[in-house]
Short mmCIF file of C-alpha atoms in Angstrom, two decimals:
data_model
loop_
_atom_site.label_atom_id
_atom_site.label_comp_id
_atom_site.label_asym_id
_atom_site.label_seq_id
_atom_site.Cartn_x
_atom_site.Cartn_y
_atom_site.Cartn_z
CA MET A 41 246.22 -104.03 16.16
CA ASN A 42 246.46 -102.68 19.97
CA THR A 43 243.16 -104.16 21.75
CA TRP A 44 241.82 -101.09 22.66
CA MET A 45 240.86 -101.19 18.68
CA ASN A 46 238.74 -103.59 19.94
CA GLU A 47 236.51 -100.95 21.77
CA PHE A 48 236.05 -99.01 18.92
CA PRO A 49 234.93 -100.58 15.82
CA HIS A 50 235.83 -99.37 12.52
CA HIS A 51 232.59 -97.74 10.51
CA GLU A 52 233.54 -98.29 6.72
CA THR A 53 232.09 -95.11 5.56
CA LEU A 54 231.85 -93.14 9.06
CA ARG A 55 235.35 -91.27 9.88
CA TYR A 56 234.71 -89.55 13.18
CA LEU A 57 237.00 -86.61 14.00
CA ASN A 58 234.64 -84.64 16.54
CA HIS A 59 236.17 -85.75 20.48
CA ALA A 60 236.19 -81.98 21.17
CA ALA A 61 232.25 -82.08 21.09
CA VAL A 62 230.95 -85.37 22.03
CA ALA A 63 232.69 -88.68 21.72
CA PRO A 64 232.10 -92.21 20.83
CA TRP A 65 231.45 -94.51 23.68
CA PRO A 66 234.02 -97.58 24.25
CA ALA A 67 232.39 -100.83 23.77
CA ARG A 68 233.11 -101.43 27.38
CA ALA A 69 230.71 -98.24 28.25
CA SER A 70 227.95 -99.56 26.23
CA GLN A 71 227.74 -103.05 27.54
CA ALA A 72 228.11 -101.69 30.86
CA VAL A 73 225.00 -99.85 30.52
CA ALA A 74 223.27 -102.58 29.15
CA ALA A 75 224.05 -105.04 31.60
CA PHE A 76 222.85 -102.11 34.09
CA ALA A 77 219.64 -102.01 31.96
CA GLN A 78 218.99 -105.64 32.54
CA GLU A 79 219.75 -105.57 36.31
CA ASN A 80 216.74 -103.09 36.52
CA VAL A 81 214.30 -104.74 34.25
CA ILE A 82 214.56 -108.01 36.41
CA GLN A 83 215.69 -106.91 39.65
CA GLY A 84 215.07 -102.95 39.90
CA ALA A 85 217.40 -101.29 42.69
CA LYS A 86 217.72 -104.48 44.95
CA ASP A 87 221.46 -104.42 45.09
CA TYR A 88 221.83 -100.63 45.24
CA PRO A 89 224.26 -100.56 47.84
CA ALA A 90 226.83 -102.12 44.68
CA TRP A 91 225.38 -99.08 43.17
CA LEU A 92 227.00 -96.86 45.67
CA GLU A 93 229.94 -98.82 45.01
CA ILE A 94 229.96 -97.87 41.59
CA GLU A 95 229.64 -94.63 42.20
CA GLN A 96 232.44 -94.44 44.80
CA GLN A 97 235.04 -96.12 42.14
CA LEU A 98 233.97 -93.59 39.35
CA ARG A 99 235.40 -91.41 42.08
CA THR A 100 238.72 -93.07 42.62
CA HIS A 101 238.67 -93.07 38.53
CA LEU A 102 238.41 -89.06 38.32
CA MET A 103 240.51 -88.20 41.37
CA LYS A 104 243.89 -90.39 39.64
CA LEU A 105 242.86 -89.17 36.24
CA LEU A 106 243.21 -85.48 37.91
CA ASN A 107 246.04 -86.45 40.63
CA ALA A 108 243.66 -85.06 43.34
CA PRO A 109 244.82 -85.61 46.96
CA SER A 110 241.62 -87.50 47.93
CA THR A 111 238.06 -88.76 47.06
CA ALA A 112 237.00 -86.26 49.40
CA ASP A 113 238.05 -83.69 46.88
CA ILE A 114 235.86 -85.04 44.10
CA ALA A 115 232.23 -83.97 43.49
CA LEU A 116 230.24 -85.42 40.87
CA VAL A 117 227.94 -82.82 38.94
CA LYS A 118 225.86 -82.47 35.53
CA ASN A 119 228.54 -81.02 33.96
CA THR A 120 231.10 -77.94 33.35
CA SER A 121 228.43 -75.13 33.80
CA GLU A 122 226.91 -76.40 37.05
CA ALA A 123 230.28 -76.56 38.74
CA LEU A 124 231.75 -72.91 37.10
CA SER A 125 228.49 -71.88 38.80
CA PHE A 126 229.17 -73.49 42.34
CA VAL A 127 232.26 -71.47 42.22
CA ALA A 128 231.02 -68.14 40.87
CA LEU A 129 227.91 -67.98 43.23
CA GLY A 130 229.88 -69.95 46.14
CA LEU A 131 232.61 -67.07 46.47
CA ASP A 132 232.21 -64.20 49.35
CA TRP A 133 232.35 -61.09 46.24
CA ARG A 134 232.67 -57.91 47.28
CA ALA A 135 232.25 -54.31 44.70
CA GLY A 136 235.27 -53.70 43.31
CA ASP A 137 236.36 -57.59 42.75
CA GLN A 138 237.84 -58.90 39.29
CA VAL A 139 238.31 -62.27 37.69
CA VAL A 140 240.61 -62.49 34.72
CA ILE A 141 239.59 -64.41 31.79
CA SER A 142 241.01 -64.71 28.08
CA ASN A 143 239.43 -63.75 24.86
CA GLU A 144 238.96 -67.15 23.99
CA GLU A 145 236.65 -69.26 26.46
CA PHE A 146 233.86 -71.07 25.78
CA PRO A 147 230.56 -69.25 26.99
CA SER A 148 230.29 -71.14 29.80
CA ASN A 149 233.27 -70.11 31.23
CA ARG A 150 232.72 -66.14 30.43
CA ILE A 151 228.69 -65.95 30.71
CA VAL A 152 229.07 -67.29 34.41
CA TRP A 153 232.04 -64.42 35.14
CA GLU A 154 230.07 -61.35 33.53
CA ALA A 155 226.37 -62.25 35.44
CA LEU A 156 228.10 -61.25 38.75
CA SER A 157 228.00 -57.74 37.44
CA ARG A 158 225.04 -57.53 39.62
CA PHE A 159 227.60 -57.65 42.76
CA GLY A 160 230.14 -55.19 41.20
CA VAL A 161 232.38 -57.77 40.14
CA GLU A 162 234.69 -56.94 36.80
CA VAL A 163 235.41 -59.05 34.15
CA ILE A 164 239.10 -58.67 32.88
CA GLU A 165 239.52 -60.45 28.94
CA VAL A 166 242.80 -61.00 28.19
CA ASN A 167 243.82 -61.77 24.32
CA LEU A 168 246.05 -64.78 23.85
CA ALA A 169 247.50 -63.96 20.37
CA GLY A 170 251.00 -62.95 22.22
CA THR A 171 254.09 -65.54 22.55
CA ASP A 172 253.42 -65.51 25.98
CA PRO A 173 249.61 -65.79 26.62
CA GLU A 174 250.67 -67.02 30.49
CA GLN A 175 252.45 -63.99 31.05
CA ALA A 176 249.57 -61.69 29.46
CA LEU A 177 246.99 -63.25 32.02
CA LEU A 178 249.33 -62.78 35.03
CA GLU A 179 250.15 -59.38 34.22
CA ALA A 180 246.63 -58.48 34.12
CA CYS A 181 246.00 -59.65 37.60
CA THR A 182 245.47 -56.52 39.99
CA SER A 183 244.91 -56.15 43.56
CA ARG A 184 241.70 -56.54 43.41
CA THR A 185 241.56 -59.76 40.93
CA ARG A 186 240.38 -62.97 42.94
CA LEU A 187 239.98 -65.42 40.48
CA LEU A 188 241.86 -66.84 37.15
CA ALA A 189 239.35 -68.63 35.36
CA ILE A 190 241.10 -70.26 32.24
CA SER A 191 240.34 -73.20 29.94
CA ALA A 192 243.54 -75.64 29.93
CA VAL A 193 242.49 -75.97 26.24
CA GLN A 194 240.75 -73.57 24.10
CA TYR A 195 237.80 -75.07 22.37
CA ALA A 196 238.07 -73.34 18.78
CA SER A 197 242.33 -72.51 18.59
CA GLY A 198 243.32 -76.06 20.46
CA LEU A 199 245.79 -73.74 22.29
CA ARG A 200 247.11 -75.35 25.40
CA LEU A 201 248.41 -73.31 28.46
CA ASP A 202 250.70 -73.86 30.79
CA LEU A 203 249.01 -74.68 33.94
CA VAL A 204 251.78 -75.11 36.63
CA LYS A 205 253.34 -71.60 35.14
CA LEU A 206 249.62 -70.15 36.07
CA GLY A 207 249.17 -71.88 39.25
CA GLN A 208 252.54 -70.66 40.29
CA GLY A 209 251.47 -67.05 39.24
CA CYS A 210 248.65 -67.05 40.74
CA ARG A 211 249.84 -68.37 44.11
CA GLN A 212 252.47 -65.47 44.07
CA LYS A 213 249.57 -63.33 43.34
CA GLY A 214 247.22 -64.57 45.85
CA VAL A 215 244.83 -65.34 43.06
CA LEU A 216 242.61 -68.19 43.00
CA LEU A 217 242.99 -70.30 39.52
CA CYS A 218 240.14 -72.17 37.88
CA VAL A 219 240.77 -74.72 35.36
CA ASP A 220 238.02 -75.47 32.90
CA ALA A 221 239.94 -78.97 32.35
CA ILE A 222 237.00 -79.96 29.43
CA GLN A 223 239.34 -80.00 26.67
CA GLN A 224 242.17 -81.66 28.11
CA LEU A 225 241.26 -84.04 30.80
CA GLY A 226 241.58 -87.13 29.19
CA ALA A 227 243.17 -86.37 26.35
CA LEU A 228 246.13 -85.67 28.15
CA PRO A 229 247.55 -85.76 31.66
CA LEU A 230 246.24 -83.29 33.74
CA ASP A 231 247.82 -82.82 37.93
CA VAL A 232 245.49 -80.21 39.76
CA GLN A 233 248.50 -80.56 42.66
CA ALA A 234 251.08 -79.56 40.44
CA CYS A 235 249.18 -76.51 38.67
CA GLU A 236 248.03 -75.51 42.44
CA CYS A 237 244.90 -74.55 40.98
CA ALA A 238 241.86 -74.30 43.48
CA PHE A 239 238.90 -75.48 41.11
CA ALA A 240 238.88 -77.72 38.03
CA MET A 241 235.82 -79.13 36.05
CA ALA A 242 234.99 -80.94 33.29
CA ASP A 243 232.05 -82.87 31.46
CA GLY A 244 232.79 -86.66 30.66
CA HIS A 245 231.52 -86.71 27.44
CA LYS A 246 234.21 -85.68 25.29
CA TRP A 247 237.71 -86.87 25.66
CA MET A 248 237.17 -89.07 28.64
CA LEU A 249 234.46 -91.03 26.14
CA GLY A 250 231.54 -90.97 28.55
CA PRO A 251 227.92 -89.97 28.30
CA GLU A 252 226.51 -86.34 28.69
CA GLY A 253 225.28 -85.28 31.41
CA LEU A 254 227.69 -86.30 34.35
CA GLY A 255 230.54 -84.43 34.91
CA VAL A 256 233.71 -83.80 38.03
CA PHE A 257 234.15 -80.96 40.51
CA TYR A 258 237.33 -80.65 41.81
CA CYS A 259 237.79 -78.47 44.93
CA ARG A 260 240.66 -77.68 46.84
CA SER A 261 240.14 -78.96 50.86
CA ASP A 262 240.83 -76.04 51.90
CA LEU A 263 238.39 -74.12 49.78
CA ARG A 264 235.62 -76.55 50.38
CA GLU A 265 233.84 -74.67 53.04
CA GLN A 266 234.54 -71.21 51.79
CA LEU A 267 231.86 -71.87 48.91
CA THR A 268 228.57 -70.95 49.81
CA LEU A 269 226.17 -73.25 49.02
CA ASN A 270 222.79 -72.61 46.69
CA GLU A 271 221.88 -76.18 46.32
CA TYR A 272 220.17 -78.69 49.21
CA GLY A 273 218.85 -82.39 49.27
CA TRP A 274 219.40 -85.65 50.72
CA HIS A 275 222.45 -86.06 49.15
CA MET A 276 224.75 -83.48 50.26
CA LEU A 277 224.09 -83.99 53.83
CA ASP A 278 226.73 -85.20 56.16
CA ASN A 279 224.62 -87.98 57.53
CA ALA A 280 223.24 -88.74 54.33
CA GLY A 281 220.60 -91.77 54.64
CA ASP A 282 219.28 -91.07 58.04
CA TYR A 283 216.17 -89.79 57.17
CA ASN A 284 214.55 -89.20 60.57
CA SER A 285 216.73 -86.70 61.91
CA ARG A 286 216.25 -83.04 61.92
CA GLU A 287 219.61 -82.41 62.31
CA TRP A 288 221.68 -81.85 59.54
CA LYS A 289 224.86 -80.18 58.00
CA PRO A 290 226.69 -80.49 54.89
CA ALA A 291 229.22 -83.22 54.13
CA ARG A 292 232.44 -82.18 55.41
CA THR A 293 233.58 -83.86 51.91
CA ALA A 294 232.93 -82.31 47.96
CA ARG A 295 229.66 -84.75 48.20
CA ARG A 296 228.39 -81.08 49.62
CA PHE A 297 227.98 -79.88 46.31
CA GLU A 298 225.69 -83.33 45.13
CA CYS A 299 222.71 -82.14 46.38
CA GLY A 300 219.93 -84.93 44.96
CA SER A 301 220.01 -88.60 43.59
CA PRO A 302 222.86 -89.39 41.61
CA ASN A 303 223.24 -89.89 37.59
CA MET A 304 223.33 -93.63 38.51
CA LEU A 305 223.10 -94.42 34.70
CA GLY A 306 225.83 -92.49 33.78
CA ALA A 307 227.95 -93.14 36.34
CA VAL A 308 227.88 -97.09 35.12
CA ALA A 309 228.99 -95.80 31.56
CA LEU A 310 231.78 -92.69 32.73
CA LYS A 311 233.20 -95.43 34.55
CA ALA A 312 233.80 -98.40 32.18
CA SER A 313 235.13 -95.33 29.81
CA LEU A 314 237.63 -94.24 32.32
CA SER A 315 238.44 -98.02 33.22
CA LEU A 316 239.91 -97.85 29.41
CA LEU A 317 241.97 -94.55 29.89
CA ASP A 318 243.01 -96.76 32.97
CA GLU A 319 244.48 -99.13 31.56
CA VAL A 320 245.92 -97.74 28.17
CA GLY A 321 247.44 -94.55 30.69
CA MET A 322 247.40 -91.40 30.25
CA VAL A 323 251.24 -91.08 28.86
CA GLN A 324 250.52 -93.44 26.06
CA VAL A 325 247.41 -91.77 25.32
CA ALA A 326 248.77 -88.33 25.15
CA GLN A 327 251.37 -90.50 22.97
CA GLU A 328 248.92 -91.81 20.46
CA LEU A 329 247.19 -88.52 20.45
CA HIS A 330 250.25 -86.12 19.68
CA THR A 331 250.92 -89.15 16.73
CA ARG A 332 247.86 -88.60 15.16
CA MET A 333 247.83 -84.56 15.93
CA HIS A 334 251.17 -84.46 14.00
CA MET A 335 249.70 -86.49 11.06
CA LEU A 336 246.98 -84.46 10.51
CA ILE A 337 249.44 -81.38 10.35
CA GLU A 338 251.82 -82.39 8.41
CA GLY A 339 249.31 -83.56 5.87
CA LEU A 340 247.58 -80.40 6.23
CA LYS A 341 251.13 -78.26 5.89
CA ALA A 342 251.12 -80.27 2.28
CA LEU A 343 248.15 -79.08 0.87
CA PRO A 344 248.43 -75.65 -1.27
CA GLY A 345 246.14 -73.37 0.45
CA ALA A 346 245.77 -74.77 3.49
CA HIS A 347 245.97 -72.81 6.64
CA VAL A 348 246.14 -74.76 10.36
CA HIS A 349 245.22 -71.87 12.72
CA SER A 350 245.75 -73.86 15.92
CA ALA A 351 249.22 -74.36 17.06
CA ILE A 352 252.03 -76.20 15.50
CA ASP A 353 254.49 -76.60 18.94
CA PRO A 354 253.77 -79.87 20.87
CA ASN A 355 253.71 -78.07 24.10
CA ARG A 356 250.92 -76.18 22.57
CA ARG A 357 248.03 -78.60 21.56
CA ALA A 358 246.28 -81.09 22.84
CA GLY A 359 243.53 -82.72 20.40
CA ILE A 360 242.26 -79.67 18.79
CA LEU A 361 242.81 -78.55 14.97
CA THR A 362 241.64 -75.56 13.19
CA PHE A 363 242.10 -75.09 9.41
CA THR A 364 241.12 -73.15 6.41
CA LEU A 365 241.26 -73.78 2.77
CA ASP A 366 241.75 -70.34 0.19
CA GLY A 367 238.79 -69.56 -1.49
CA LYS A 368 236.36 -72.16 0.19
CA ASP A 369 233.58 -70.79 2.67
CA ASN A 370 233.89 -72.45 6.21
CA THR A 371 230.29 -73.13 5.98
CA THR A 372 230.37 -74.64 2.21
CA LEU A 373 233.73 -76.61 3.39
CA PHE A 374 232.02 -77.89 6.15
CA GLU A 375 229.10 -79.21 4.46
CA GLY A 376 231.11 -80.79 2.59
CA LEU A 377 233.09 -83.09 4.68
CA LYS A 378 229.57 -83.66 5.99
CA ARG A 379 228.50 -84.88 3.09
CA GLU A 380 231.44 -87.28 3.26
CA ASN A 381 230.68 -88.50 6.14
CA ILE A 382 233.22 -86.39 7.82
CA ILE A 383 232.44 -85.88 11.50
CA CYS A 384 234.37 -82.81 12.69
CA ALA A 385 232.68 -79.01 13.75
CA GLN A 386 232.75 -75.69 12.31
CA ARG A 387 234.11 -73.36 15.38
CA GLY A 388 236.52 -70.32 15.60
CA ALA A 389 238.32 -69.53 12.51
CA GLY A 390 237.70 -72.44 10.37
CA ILE A 391 236.70 -76.22 10.67
CA ARG A 392 237.92 -78.01 13.76
CA LEU A 393 239.19 -81.67 13.86
CA SER A 394 239.48 -83.40 17.07
CA PRO A 395 240.65 -87.22 16.85
CA HIS A 396 241.80 -89.28 19.60
CA PHE A 397 244.17 -91.58 20.81
CA TYR A 398 242.21 -94.70 19.12
CA THR A 399 241.64 -93.22 15.64
CA PRO A 400 242.83 -95.31 12.94
CA GLN A 401 245.45 -93.64 10.58
CA GLN A 402 242.90 -95.15 8.12
CA VAL A 403 240.50 -92.21 9.05
CA LEU A 404 243.27 -89.92 8.95
CA ASP A 405 244.90 -90.43 5.53
CA GLU A 406 240.92 -90.81 3.77
CA THR A 407 240.21 -87.33 5.81
CA LEU A 408 243.29 -85.33 4.16
CA ASP A 409 242.32 -87.22 0.96
CA ILE A 410 238.89 -85.88 0.99
CA ILE A 411 240.07 -82.36 1.93
CA ARG A 412 242.87 -82.20 -0.63
CA LYS A 413 239.45 -82.75 -3.29
CA LEU A 414 237.42 -80.62 -1.72
CA SER A 415 240.66 -77.80 -1.67
CA ARG A 416 240.81 -77.93 -5.59
#
């Protein structure tokens, strides 16, 4: 048995297939939080400088996960929505500017752009149902398009886009690429330099196996000072810690987007979780996830009346599989799965299953057996 299985004790009756929503923590994250809590009980913030080192180690983990050039490009944020808002409210918009998105985006990556209508910004929504969704997105970009905002993996269909192709196309058109990476980061490798994106963001509570309330915002170094700041506080200052100075300016690094005190409890947990992904390695994480997705797809394809609504092509999928059963209402099916302790979600066209690299084969086999019984 792989050593990482010790990080996720097997629950005899629970079948967890909901990493695209909120993931379980590995044991090391729980242990790190417990130790941090005990430290607080006994000595409070006596070793606060060591806490700041944890924060810096977390930035290093995230830099490696994104293949960012430097930790200076990494901001620790509350969530993906906050990072998207930094971009949307930071760029200098002009009436008539356009933002291109897809028709499958999670609300966070749609509403934030639609809210720019008060500045005269137009949102162009592109259907991804064709054979070449990247080309469709790029063809929608006009001379007025400032930004292409796209999810690396669509939350309901599980469609994975070719970010390198999008990045090259955006560069040629002079369009900024903003990647909502929440459904890929921690599940598959993601390289912000290879895809030439301007911005990327993700929460830690899905595929990165961390807690809610802490995420990452990558901002390309040449664009940091082009984003107008809308939040201010002591932590985002170049001279943070010099409380007596009346002179101030924003940090030159991505810390300029972190206005106040850090979420240290979240940092302790997320750093521990990312250390596991680092040990396993993202190449193996992706391979293990691919194997589990293949098992689910083949199992569902063998079921009469089952329909897979997610991409079958390994190059087009990550960790999301949405399916339906003939003659079964999605809500009724979802409730039936819940009664059997299958933790999943009702999204898009049907029921969404999202295993991770460590999901035991027993869980997949039992899930397929239960779906088979519910299909009768």
